[in-house]
Structures are given as structure tokens and as C-alpha cells.
Short mmCIF file of N, CA and C in Angstrom, two decimals:
data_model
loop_
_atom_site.label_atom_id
_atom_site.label_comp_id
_atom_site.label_asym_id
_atom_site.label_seq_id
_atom_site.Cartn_x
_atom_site.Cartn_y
_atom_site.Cartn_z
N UNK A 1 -97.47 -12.22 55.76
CA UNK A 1 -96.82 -13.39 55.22
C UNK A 1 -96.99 -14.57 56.16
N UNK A 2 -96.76 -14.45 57.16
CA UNK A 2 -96.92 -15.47 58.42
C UNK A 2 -98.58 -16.38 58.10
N UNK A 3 -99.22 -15.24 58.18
CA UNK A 3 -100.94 -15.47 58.41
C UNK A 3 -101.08 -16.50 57.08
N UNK A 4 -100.66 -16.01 55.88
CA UNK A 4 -100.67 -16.53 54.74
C UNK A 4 -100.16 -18.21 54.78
N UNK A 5 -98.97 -17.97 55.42
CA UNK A 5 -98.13 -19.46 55.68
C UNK A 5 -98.86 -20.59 56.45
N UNK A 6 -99.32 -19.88 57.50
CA UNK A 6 -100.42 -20.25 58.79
C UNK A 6 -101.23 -21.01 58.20
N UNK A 7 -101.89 -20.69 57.16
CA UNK A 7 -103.26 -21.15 56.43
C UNK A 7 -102.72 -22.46 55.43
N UNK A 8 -101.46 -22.58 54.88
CA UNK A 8 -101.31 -23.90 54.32
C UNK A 8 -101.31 -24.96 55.01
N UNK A 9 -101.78 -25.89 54.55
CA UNK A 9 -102.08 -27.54 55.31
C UNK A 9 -100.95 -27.99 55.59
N UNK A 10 -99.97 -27.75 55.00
CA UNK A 10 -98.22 -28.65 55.21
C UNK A 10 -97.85 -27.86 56.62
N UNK A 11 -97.90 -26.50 56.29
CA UNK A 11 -97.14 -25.71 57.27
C UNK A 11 -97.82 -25.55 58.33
N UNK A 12 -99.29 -25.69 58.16
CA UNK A 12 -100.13 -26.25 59.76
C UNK A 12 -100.03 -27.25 60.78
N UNK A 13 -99.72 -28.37 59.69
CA UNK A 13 -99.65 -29.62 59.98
C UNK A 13 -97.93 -29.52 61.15
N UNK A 14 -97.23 -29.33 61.13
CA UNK A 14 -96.18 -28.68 61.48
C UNK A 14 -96.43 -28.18 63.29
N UNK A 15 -97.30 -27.48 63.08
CA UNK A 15 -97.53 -27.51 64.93
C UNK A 15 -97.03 -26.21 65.29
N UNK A 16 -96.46 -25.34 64.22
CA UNK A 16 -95.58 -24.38 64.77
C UNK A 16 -96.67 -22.79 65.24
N UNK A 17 -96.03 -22.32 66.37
CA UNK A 17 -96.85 -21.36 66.89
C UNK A 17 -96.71 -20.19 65.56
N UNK A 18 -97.50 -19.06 65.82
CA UNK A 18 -97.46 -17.62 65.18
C UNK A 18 -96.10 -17.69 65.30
N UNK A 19 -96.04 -17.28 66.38
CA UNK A 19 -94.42 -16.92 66.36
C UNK A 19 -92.96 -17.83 66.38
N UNK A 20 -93.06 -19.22 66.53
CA UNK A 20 -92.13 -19.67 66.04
C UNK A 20 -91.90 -19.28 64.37
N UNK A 21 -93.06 -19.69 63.51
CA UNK A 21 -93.42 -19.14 62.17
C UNK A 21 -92.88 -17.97 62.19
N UNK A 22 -92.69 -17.19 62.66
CA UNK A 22 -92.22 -15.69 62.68
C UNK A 22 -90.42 -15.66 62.56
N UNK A 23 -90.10 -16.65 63.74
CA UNK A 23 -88.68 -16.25 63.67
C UNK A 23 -87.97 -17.27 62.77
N UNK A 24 -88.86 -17.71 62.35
CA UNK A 24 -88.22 -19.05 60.68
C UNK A 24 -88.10 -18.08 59.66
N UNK A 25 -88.84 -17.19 59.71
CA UNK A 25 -89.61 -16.37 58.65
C UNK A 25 -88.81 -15.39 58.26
N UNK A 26 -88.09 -14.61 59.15
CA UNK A 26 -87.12 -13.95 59.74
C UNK A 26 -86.16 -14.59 59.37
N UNK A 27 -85.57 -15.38 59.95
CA UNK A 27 -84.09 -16.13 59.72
C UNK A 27 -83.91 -16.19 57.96
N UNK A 28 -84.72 -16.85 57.56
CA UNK A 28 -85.08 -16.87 56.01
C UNK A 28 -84.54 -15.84 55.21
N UNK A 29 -85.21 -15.16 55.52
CA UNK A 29 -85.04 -13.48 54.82
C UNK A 29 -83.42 -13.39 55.64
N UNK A 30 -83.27 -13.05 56.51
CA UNK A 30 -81.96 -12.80 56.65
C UNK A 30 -81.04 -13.16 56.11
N UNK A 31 -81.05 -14.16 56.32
CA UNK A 31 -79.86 -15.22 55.25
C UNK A 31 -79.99 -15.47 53.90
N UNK A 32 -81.40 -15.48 53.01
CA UNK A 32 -81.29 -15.13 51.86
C UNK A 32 -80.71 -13.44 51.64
N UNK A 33 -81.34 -12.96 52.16
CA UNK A 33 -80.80 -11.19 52.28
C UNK A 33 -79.45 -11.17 52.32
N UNK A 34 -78.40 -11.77 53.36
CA UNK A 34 -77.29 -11.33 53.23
C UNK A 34 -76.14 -12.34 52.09
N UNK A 35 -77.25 -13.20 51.36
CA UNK A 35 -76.42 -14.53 50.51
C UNK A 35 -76.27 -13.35 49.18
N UNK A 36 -77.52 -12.43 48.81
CA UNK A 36 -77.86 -11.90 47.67
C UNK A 36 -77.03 -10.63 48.32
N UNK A 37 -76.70 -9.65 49.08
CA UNK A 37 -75.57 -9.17 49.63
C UNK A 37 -74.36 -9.20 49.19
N UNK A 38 -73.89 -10.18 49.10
CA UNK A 38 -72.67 -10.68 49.25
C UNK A 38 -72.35 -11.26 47.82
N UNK A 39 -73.44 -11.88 47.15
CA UNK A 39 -72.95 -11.89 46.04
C UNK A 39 -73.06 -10.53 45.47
N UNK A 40 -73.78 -9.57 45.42
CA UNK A 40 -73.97 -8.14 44.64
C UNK A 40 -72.29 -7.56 45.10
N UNK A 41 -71.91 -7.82 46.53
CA UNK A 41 -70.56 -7.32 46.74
C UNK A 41 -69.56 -7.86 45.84
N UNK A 42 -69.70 -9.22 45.51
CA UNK A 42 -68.32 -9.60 44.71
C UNK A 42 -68.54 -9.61 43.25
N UNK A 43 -70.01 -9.12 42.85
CA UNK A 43 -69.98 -8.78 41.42
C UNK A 43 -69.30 -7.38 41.04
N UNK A 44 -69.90 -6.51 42.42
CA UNK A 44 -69.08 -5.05 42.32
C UNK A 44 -67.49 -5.08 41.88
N UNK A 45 -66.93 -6.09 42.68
CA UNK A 45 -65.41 -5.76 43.06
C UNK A 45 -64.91 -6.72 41.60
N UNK A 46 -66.20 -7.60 40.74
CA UNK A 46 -65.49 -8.51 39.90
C UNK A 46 -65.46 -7.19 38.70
N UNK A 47 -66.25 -6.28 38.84
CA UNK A 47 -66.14 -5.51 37.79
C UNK A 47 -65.40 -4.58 37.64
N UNK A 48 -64.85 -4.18 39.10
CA UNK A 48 -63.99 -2.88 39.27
C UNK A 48 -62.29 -3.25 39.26
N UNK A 49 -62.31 -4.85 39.09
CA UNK A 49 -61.16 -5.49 38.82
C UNK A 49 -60.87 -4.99 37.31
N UNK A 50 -61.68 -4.61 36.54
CA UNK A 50 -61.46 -4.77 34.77
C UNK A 50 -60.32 -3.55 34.61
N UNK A 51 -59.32 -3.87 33.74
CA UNK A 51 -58.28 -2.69 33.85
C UNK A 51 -58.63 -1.44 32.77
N UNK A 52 -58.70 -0.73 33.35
CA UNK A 52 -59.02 0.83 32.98
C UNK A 52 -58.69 1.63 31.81
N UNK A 53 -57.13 0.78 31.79
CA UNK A 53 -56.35 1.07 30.62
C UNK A 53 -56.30 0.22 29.80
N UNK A 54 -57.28 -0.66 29.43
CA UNK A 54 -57.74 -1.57 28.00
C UNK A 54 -58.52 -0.32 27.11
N UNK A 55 -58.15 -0.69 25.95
CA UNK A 55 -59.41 -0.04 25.21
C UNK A 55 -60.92 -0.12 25.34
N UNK A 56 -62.13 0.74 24.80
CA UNK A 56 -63.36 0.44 24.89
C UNK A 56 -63.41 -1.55 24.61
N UNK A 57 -63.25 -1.32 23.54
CA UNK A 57 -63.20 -3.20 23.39
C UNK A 57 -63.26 -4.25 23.85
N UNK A 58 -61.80 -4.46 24.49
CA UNK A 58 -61.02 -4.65 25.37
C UNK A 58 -61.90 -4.91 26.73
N UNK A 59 -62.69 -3.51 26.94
CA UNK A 59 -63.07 -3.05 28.33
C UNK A 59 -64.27 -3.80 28.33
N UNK A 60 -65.22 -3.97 27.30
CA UNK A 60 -66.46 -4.45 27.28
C UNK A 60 -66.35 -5.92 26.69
N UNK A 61 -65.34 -6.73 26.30
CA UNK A 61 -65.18 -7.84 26.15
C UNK A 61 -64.87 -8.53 27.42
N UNK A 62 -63.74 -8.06 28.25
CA UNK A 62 -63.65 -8.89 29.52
C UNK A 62 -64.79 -8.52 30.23
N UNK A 63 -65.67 -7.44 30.73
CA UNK A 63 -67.32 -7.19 31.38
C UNK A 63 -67.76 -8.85 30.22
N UNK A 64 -68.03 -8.57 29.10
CA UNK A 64 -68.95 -9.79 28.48
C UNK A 64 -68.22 -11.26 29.26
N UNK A 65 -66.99 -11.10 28.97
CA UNK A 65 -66.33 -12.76 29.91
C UNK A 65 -66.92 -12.72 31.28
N UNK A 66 -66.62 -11.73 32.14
CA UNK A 66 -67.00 -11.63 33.25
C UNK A 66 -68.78 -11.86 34.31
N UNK A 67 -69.72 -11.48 32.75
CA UNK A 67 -70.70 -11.59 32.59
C UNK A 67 -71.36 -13.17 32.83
N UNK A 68 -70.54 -14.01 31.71
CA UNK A 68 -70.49 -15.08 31.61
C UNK A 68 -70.10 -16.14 32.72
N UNK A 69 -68.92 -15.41 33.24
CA UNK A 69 -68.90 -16.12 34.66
C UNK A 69 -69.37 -16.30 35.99
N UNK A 70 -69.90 -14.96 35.69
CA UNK A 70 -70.94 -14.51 36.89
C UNK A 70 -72.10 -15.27 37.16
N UNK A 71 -73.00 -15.14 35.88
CA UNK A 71 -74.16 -15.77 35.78
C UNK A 71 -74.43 -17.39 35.25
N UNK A 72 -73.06 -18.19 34.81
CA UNK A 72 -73.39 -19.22 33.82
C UNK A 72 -74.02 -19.71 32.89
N UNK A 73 -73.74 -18.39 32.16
CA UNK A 73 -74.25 -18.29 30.65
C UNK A 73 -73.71 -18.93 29.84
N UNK A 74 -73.97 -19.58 28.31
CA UNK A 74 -73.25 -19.77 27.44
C UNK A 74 -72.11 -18.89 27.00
N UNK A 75 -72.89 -17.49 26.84
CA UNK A 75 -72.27 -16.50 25.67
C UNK A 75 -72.81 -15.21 26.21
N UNK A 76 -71.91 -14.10 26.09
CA UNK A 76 -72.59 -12.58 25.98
C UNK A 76 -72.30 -11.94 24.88
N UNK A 77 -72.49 -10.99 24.49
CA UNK A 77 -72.30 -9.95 23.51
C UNK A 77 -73.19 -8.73 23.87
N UNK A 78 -72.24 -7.30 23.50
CA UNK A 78 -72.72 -6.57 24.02
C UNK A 78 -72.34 -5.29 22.41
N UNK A 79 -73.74 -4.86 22.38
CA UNK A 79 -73.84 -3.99 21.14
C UNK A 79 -73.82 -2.52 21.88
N UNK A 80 -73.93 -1.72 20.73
CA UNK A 80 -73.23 -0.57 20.76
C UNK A 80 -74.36 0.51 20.16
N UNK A 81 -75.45 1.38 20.49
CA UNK A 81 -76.16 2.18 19.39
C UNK A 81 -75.16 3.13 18.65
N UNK A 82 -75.19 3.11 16.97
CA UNK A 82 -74.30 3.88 16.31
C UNK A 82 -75.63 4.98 15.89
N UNK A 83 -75.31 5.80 16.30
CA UNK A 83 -76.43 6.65 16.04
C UNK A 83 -76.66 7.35 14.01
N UNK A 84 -75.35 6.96 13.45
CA UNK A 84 -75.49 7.59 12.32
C UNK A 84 -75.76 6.42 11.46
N UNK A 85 -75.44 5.27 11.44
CA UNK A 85 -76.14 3.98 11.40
C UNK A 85 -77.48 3.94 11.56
N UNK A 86 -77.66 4.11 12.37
CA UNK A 86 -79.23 3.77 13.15
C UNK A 86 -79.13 1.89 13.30
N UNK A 87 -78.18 1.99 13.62
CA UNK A 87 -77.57 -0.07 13.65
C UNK A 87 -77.27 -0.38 15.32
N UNK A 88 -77.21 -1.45 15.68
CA UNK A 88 -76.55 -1.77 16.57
C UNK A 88 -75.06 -2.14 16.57
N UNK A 89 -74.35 -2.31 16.91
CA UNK A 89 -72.75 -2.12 16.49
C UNK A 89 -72.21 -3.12 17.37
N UNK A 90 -71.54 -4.74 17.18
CA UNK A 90 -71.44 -5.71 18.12
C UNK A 90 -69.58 -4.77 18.72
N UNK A 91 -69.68 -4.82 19.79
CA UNK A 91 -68.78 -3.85 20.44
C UNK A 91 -68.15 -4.79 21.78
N UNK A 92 -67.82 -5.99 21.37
CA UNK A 92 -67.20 -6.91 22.60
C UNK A 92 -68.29 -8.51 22.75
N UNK A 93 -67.83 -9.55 23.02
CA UNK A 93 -68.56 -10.84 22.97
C UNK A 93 -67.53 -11.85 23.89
N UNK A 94 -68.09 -12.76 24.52
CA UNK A 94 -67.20 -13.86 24.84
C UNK A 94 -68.27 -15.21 24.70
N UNK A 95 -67.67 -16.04 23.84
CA UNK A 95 -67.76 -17.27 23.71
C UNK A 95 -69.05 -17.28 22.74
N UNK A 96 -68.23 -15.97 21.44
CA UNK A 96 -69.14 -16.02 20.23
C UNK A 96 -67.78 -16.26 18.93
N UNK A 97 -68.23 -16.78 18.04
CA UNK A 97 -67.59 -17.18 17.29
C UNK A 97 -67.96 -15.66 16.45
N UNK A 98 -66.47 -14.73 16.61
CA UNK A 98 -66.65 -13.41 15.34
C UNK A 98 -67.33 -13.59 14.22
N UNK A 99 -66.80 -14.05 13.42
CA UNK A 99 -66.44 -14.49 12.05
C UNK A 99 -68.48 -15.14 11.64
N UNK A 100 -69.08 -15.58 12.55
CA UNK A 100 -70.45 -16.17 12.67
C UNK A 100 -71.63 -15.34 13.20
N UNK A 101 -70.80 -14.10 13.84
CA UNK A 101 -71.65 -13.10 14.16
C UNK A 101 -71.92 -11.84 13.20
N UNK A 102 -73.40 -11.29 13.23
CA UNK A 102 -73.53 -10.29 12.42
C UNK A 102 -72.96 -8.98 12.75
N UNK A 103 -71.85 -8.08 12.37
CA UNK A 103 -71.37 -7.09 13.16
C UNK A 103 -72.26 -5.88 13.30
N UNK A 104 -73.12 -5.64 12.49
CA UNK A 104 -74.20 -4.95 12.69
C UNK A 104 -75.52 -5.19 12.93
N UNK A 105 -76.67 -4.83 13.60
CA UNK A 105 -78.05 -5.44 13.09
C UNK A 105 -78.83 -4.21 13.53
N UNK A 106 -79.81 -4.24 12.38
CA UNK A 106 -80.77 -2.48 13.14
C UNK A 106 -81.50 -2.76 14.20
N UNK A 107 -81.13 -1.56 14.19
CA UNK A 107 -81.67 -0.96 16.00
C UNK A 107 -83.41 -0.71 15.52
N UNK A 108 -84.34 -0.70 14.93
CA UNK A 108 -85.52 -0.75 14.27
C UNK A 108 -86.01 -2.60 14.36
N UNK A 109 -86.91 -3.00 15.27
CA UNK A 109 -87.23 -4.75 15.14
C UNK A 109 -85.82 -5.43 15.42
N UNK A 110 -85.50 -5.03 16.58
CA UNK A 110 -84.73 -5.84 17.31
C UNK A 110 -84.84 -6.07 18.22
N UNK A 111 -84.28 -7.07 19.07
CA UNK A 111 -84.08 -6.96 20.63
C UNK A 111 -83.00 -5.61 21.42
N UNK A 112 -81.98 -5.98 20.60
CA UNK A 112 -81.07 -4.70 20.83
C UNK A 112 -81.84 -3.74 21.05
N UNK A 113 -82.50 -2.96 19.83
CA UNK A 113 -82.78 -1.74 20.16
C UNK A 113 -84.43 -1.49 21.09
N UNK A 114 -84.67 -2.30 20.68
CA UNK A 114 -85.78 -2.53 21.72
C UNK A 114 -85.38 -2.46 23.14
N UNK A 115 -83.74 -2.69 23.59
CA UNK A 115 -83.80 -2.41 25.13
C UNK A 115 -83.42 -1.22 25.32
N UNK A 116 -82.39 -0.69 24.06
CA UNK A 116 -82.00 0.83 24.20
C UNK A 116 -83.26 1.62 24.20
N UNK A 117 -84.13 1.80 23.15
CA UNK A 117 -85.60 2.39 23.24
C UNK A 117 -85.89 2.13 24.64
N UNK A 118 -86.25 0.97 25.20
CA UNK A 118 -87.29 1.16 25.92
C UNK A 118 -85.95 1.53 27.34
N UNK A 119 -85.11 0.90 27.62
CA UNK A 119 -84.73 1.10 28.75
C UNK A 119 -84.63 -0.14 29.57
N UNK A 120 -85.27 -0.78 29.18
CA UNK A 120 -85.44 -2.20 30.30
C UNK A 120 -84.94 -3.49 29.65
N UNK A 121 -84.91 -4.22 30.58
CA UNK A 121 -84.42 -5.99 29.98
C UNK A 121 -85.70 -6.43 29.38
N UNK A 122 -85.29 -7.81 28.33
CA UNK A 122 -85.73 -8.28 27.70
C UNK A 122 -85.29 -9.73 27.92
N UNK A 123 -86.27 -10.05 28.30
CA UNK A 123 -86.21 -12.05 28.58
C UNK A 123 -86.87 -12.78 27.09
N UNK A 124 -86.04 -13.38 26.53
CA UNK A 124 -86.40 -14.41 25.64
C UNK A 124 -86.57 -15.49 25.71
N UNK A 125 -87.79 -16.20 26.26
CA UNK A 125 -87.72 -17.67 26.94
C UNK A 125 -87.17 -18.66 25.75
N UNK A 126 -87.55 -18.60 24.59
CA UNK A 126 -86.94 -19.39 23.53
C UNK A 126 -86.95 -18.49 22.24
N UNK A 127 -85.58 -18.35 21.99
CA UNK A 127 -84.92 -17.78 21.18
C UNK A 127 -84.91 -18.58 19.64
N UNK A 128 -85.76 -19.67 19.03
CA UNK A 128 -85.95 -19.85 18.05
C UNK A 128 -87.31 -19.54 17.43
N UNK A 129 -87.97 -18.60 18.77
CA UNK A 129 -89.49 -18.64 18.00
C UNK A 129 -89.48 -17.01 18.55
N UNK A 130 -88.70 -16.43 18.30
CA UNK A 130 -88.46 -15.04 18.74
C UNK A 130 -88.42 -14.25 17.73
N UNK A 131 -89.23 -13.45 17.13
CA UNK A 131 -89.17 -13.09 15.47
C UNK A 131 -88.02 -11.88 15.56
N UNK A 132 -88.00 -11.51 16.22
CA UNK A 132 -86.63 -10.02 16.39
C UNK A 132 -85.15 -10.42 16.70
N UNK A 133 -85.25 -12.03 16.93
CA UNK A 133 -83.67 -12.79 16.94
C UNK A 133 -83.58 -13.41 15.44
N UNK A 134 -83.19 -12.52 14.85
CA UNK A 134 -82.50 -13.18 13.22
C UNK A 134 -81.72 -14.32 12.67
N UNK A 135 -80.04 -14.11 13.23
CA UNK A 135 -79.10 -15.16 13.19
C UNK A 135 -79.71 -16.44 14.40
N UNK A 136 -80.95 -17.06 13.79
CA UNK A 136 -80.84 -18.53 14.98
C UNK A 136 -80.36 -19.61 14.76
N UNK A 137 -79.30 -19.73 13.33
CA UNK A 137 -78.35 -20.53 13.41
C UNK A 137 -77.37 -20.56 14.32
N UNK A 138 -76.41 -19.77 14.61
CA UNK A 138 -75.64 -19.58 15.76
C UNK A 138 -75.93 -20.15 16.98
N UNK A 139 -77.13 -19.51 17.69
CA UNK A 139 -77.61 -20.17 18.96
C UNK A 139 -78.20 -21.55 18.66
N UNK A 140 -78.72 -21.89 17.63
CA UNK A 140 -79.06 -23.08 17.59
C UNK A 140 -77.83 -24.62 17.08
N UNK A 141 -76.53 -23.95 16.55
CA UNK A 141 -75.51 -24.51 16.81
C UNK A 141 -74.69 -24.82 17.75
N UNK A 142 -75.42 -23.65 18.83
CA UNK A 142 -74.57 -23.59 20.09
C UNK A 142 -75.40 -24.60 21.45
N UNK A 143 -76.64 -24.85 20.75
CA UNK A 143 -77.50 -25.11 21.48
C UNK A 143 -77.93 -24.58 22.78
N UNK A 144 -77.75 -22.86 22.44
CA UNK A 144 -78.94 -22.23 23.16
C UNK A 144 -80.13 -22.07 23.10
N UNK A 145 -81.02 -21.55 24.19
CA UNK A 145 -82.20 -21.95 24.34
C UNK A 145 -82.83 -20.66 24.62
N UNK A 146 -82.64 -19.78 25.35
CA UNK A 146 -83.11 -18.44 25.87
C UNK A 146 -81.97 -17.66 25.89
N UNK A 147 -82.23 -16.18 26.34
CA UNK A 147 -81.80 -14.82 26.12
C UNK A 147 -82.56 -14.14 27.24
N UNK A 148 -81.24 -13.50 28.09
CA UNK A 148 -81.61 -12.05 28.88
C UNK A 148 -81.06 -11.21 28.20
N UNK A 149 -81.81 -9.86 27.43
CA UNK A 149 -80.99 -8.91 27.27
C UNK A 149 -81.54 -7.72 27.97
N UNK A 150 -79.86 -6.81 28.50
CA UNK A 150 -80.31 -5.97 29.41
C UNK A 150 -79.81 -4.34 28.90
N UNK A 151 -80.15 -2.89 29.24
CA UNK A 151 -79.74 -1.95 28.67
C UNK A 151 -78.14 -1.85 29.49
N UNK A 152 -77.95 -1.21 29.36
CA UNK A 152 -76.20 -0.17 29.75
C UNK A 152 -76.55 1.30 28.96
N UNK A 153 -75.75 1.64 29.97
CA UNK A 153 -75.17 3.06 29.60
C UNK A 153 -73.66 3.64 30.59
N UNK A 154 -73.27 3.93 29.32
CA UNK A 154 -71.72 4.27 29.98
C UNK A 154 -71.57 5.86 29.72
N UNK A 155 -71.64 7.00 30.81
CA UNK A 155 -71.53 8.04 31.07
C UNK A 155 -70.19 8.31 30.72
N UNK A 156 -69.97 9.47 29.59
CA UNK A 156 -68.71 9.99 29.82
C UNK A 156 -67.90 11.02 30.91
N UNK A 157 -67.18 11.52 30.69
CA UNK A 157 -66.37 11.92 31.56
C UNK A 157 -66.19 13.72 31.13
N UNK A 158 -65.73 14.12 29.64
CA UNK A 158 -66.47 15.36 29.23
C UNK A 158 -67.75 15.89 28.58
N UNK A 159 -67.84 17.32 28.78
CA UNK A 159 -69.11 17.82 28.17
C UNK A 159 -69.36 17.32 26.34
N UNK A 160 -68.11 17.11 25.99
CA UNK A 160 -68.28 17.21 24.80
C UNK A 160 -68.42 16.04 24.01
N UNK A 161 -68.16 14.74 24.76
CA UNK A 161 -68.09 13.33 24.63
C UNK A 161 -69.67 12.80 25.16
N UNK A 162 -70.08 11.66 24.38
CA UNK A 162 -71.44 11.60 23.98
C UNK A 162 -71.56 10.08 25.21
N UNK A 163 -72.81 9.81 25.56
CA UNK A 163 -72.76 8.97 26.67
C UNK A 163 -73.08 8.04 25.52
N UNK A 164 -72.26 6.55 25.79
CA UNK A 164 -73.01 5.38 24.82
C UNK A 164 -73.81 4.29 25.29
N UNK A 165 -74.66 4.05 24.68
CA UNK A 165 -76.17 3.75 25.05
C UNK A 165 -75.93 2.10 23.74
N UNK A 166 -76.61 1.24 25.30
CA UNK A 166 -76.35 -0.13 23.96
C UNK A 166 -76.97 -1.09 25.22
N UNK A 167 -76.95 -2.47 24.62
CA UNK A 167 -77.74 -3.62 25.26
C UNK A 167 -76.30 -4.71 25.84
N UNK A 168 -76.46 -5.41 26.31
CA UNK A 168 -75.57 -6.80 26.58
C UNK A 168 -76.71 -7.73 26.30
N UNK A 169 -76.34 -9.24 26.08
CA UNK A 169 -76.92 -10.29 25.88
C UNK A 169 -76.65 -11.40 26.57
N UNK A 170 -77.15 -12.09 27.49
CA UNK A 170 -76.75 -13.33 28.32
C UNK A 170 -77.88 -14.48 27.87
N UNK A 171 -77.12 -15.14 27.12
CA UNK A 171 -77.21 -16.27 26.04
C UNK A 171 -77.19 -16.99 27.67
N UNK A 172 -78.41 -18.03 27.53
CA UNK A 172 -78.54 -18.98 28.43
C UNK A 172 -78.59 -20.48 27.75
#
């Protein structure tokens, strides 16, 4: 990385030895390292604040508020795979208008299920030319613009209770 830095004209121009370059280089990383630290610490403790004894609902609506505050999102919503459905199941939201949201949408050509399938996030740089985002009245009333959506999975606690598998959405 140094050698790399070494070779730009700005950062040549500069005068700085190998190794001054080294301990800038260093410092850098450190302090970005412990900024991204420290926030991962107070996202932990913002989540382990959520009270235990809310319902599922409840539990995944304040995570969606919390979501929202974390990152400075517009809006989250966080779906639900109903497996006898074969739907996505809207299962908690903050700073979505209910009543404007679709409570179901299939898990087949979606984003939703597209993160449960695959497992991974899904970045929507613009969410009006996104053919698997349906309702783009909503976001386009809200005047959003993009979409992170990411998987979850919430492990149960007995053998006999089913782990639930679903997406969140951070409406940007």
C-alpha cells in the first residue's frame, strides 16, 4: 500500500519518506479501525436494549426503528418467509405507512425472496427502474431513491420450533 501511495504525484510531491508514509498509513487504519469498532459496539448494545418481552412484532418493529436510526434511512420493513404461502409476510416496518403497504408479496421475483434464496444483501441503486420492486408508488411518494436489502435469520430456542428466515429493507 505504501509503494502504491509512493507512486502518486500528489503524495510524492509531499516529500514524505517510506516511512513517514508508513506511520500516516498506520495511524489511518487505526483510527478508522477503532471509529468502525466502536460504532459496531453501540449497534450491539442498541440492539440488545430491545425488550425481550414484546411480541415477535413488537420485537422486529422497534429492530426496523432502530435500523432506521442507526443508518439514516428513510424507512425499514422487515418481511417474514411464510413457507405455506410461498409469500413474503410484512412482519414489522417503521416509517411505512400500513394501510399503503402490500402485506404480502411472493417470495418467487422479488427482492425479498431473492435475499432469503440466495442468502446475501441486495443493493438497489434506484428503486424505480428495479423490475422486482412492485409498489413504486410508495417510495416514489416518499421520495426514495435506493434500497439495501439484507437476509436475517432468527434461530429458535426448541427442537420443535422452526428458525424464521426473512429479509429487512433500508429504504435510503
Amino acid at each position: 500500500m505504501i509503494s502504491s501511495l509512493m507512486k502518486n504525484p500528489r503524495i510524492r510531491g509531499l516529500g514524505l519518506s517510506h516511512e513517514e508514509l508508513g506511520e500516516i498509513v498506520c495511524e489511518v487504519r487505526n483510527q478508522v479501525t477503532s471509529d468502525e469498532v466502536n460504532r459496531l459496539v453501540d449497534e450491539v448494545e442498541n440492539i440488545i436494549e430491545i425488550n425481550p418481552n414484546l411480541s415477535e412484532m413488537e420485537i422486529l418493529e422497534d429492530a426496523a426503528k432502530r435500523i432506521v436510526e442507526s443508518l439514516g434511512a428513510a424507512a425499514a420493513s422487515i418481511r417474514i418467509f411464510d413457507p405455506q404461502k410461498k409469500a413474503m409476510v410484512s412482519f414489522g416496518s417503521y416509517h411505512h405507512d400500513e394501510k399503503l403497504r402490500q402485506k404480502s408479496i411472493p417470495f418467487e421475483d422479488s427482492i425479498a425472496g431473492e435475499v432469503v434464496r440466495r442468502g446475501k444483501g441486495y443493493l438497489v441503486p434506484n428503486i424505480l427502474k428495479e423490475d422486482k420492486y412492485e409498489n413504486k408508488g410508495i417510495v416514489r411518494a416518499m421520495g426514495i431513491r435506493s434500497m439495501l436489502a439484507v437476509p436475517m435469520n432468527i434461530p429458535r430456542f426448541t427442537i420443535r420450533d422452526l428458525d424464521i428466515k426473512g429479509g429487512c429493507s433500508d429504504l435510503l
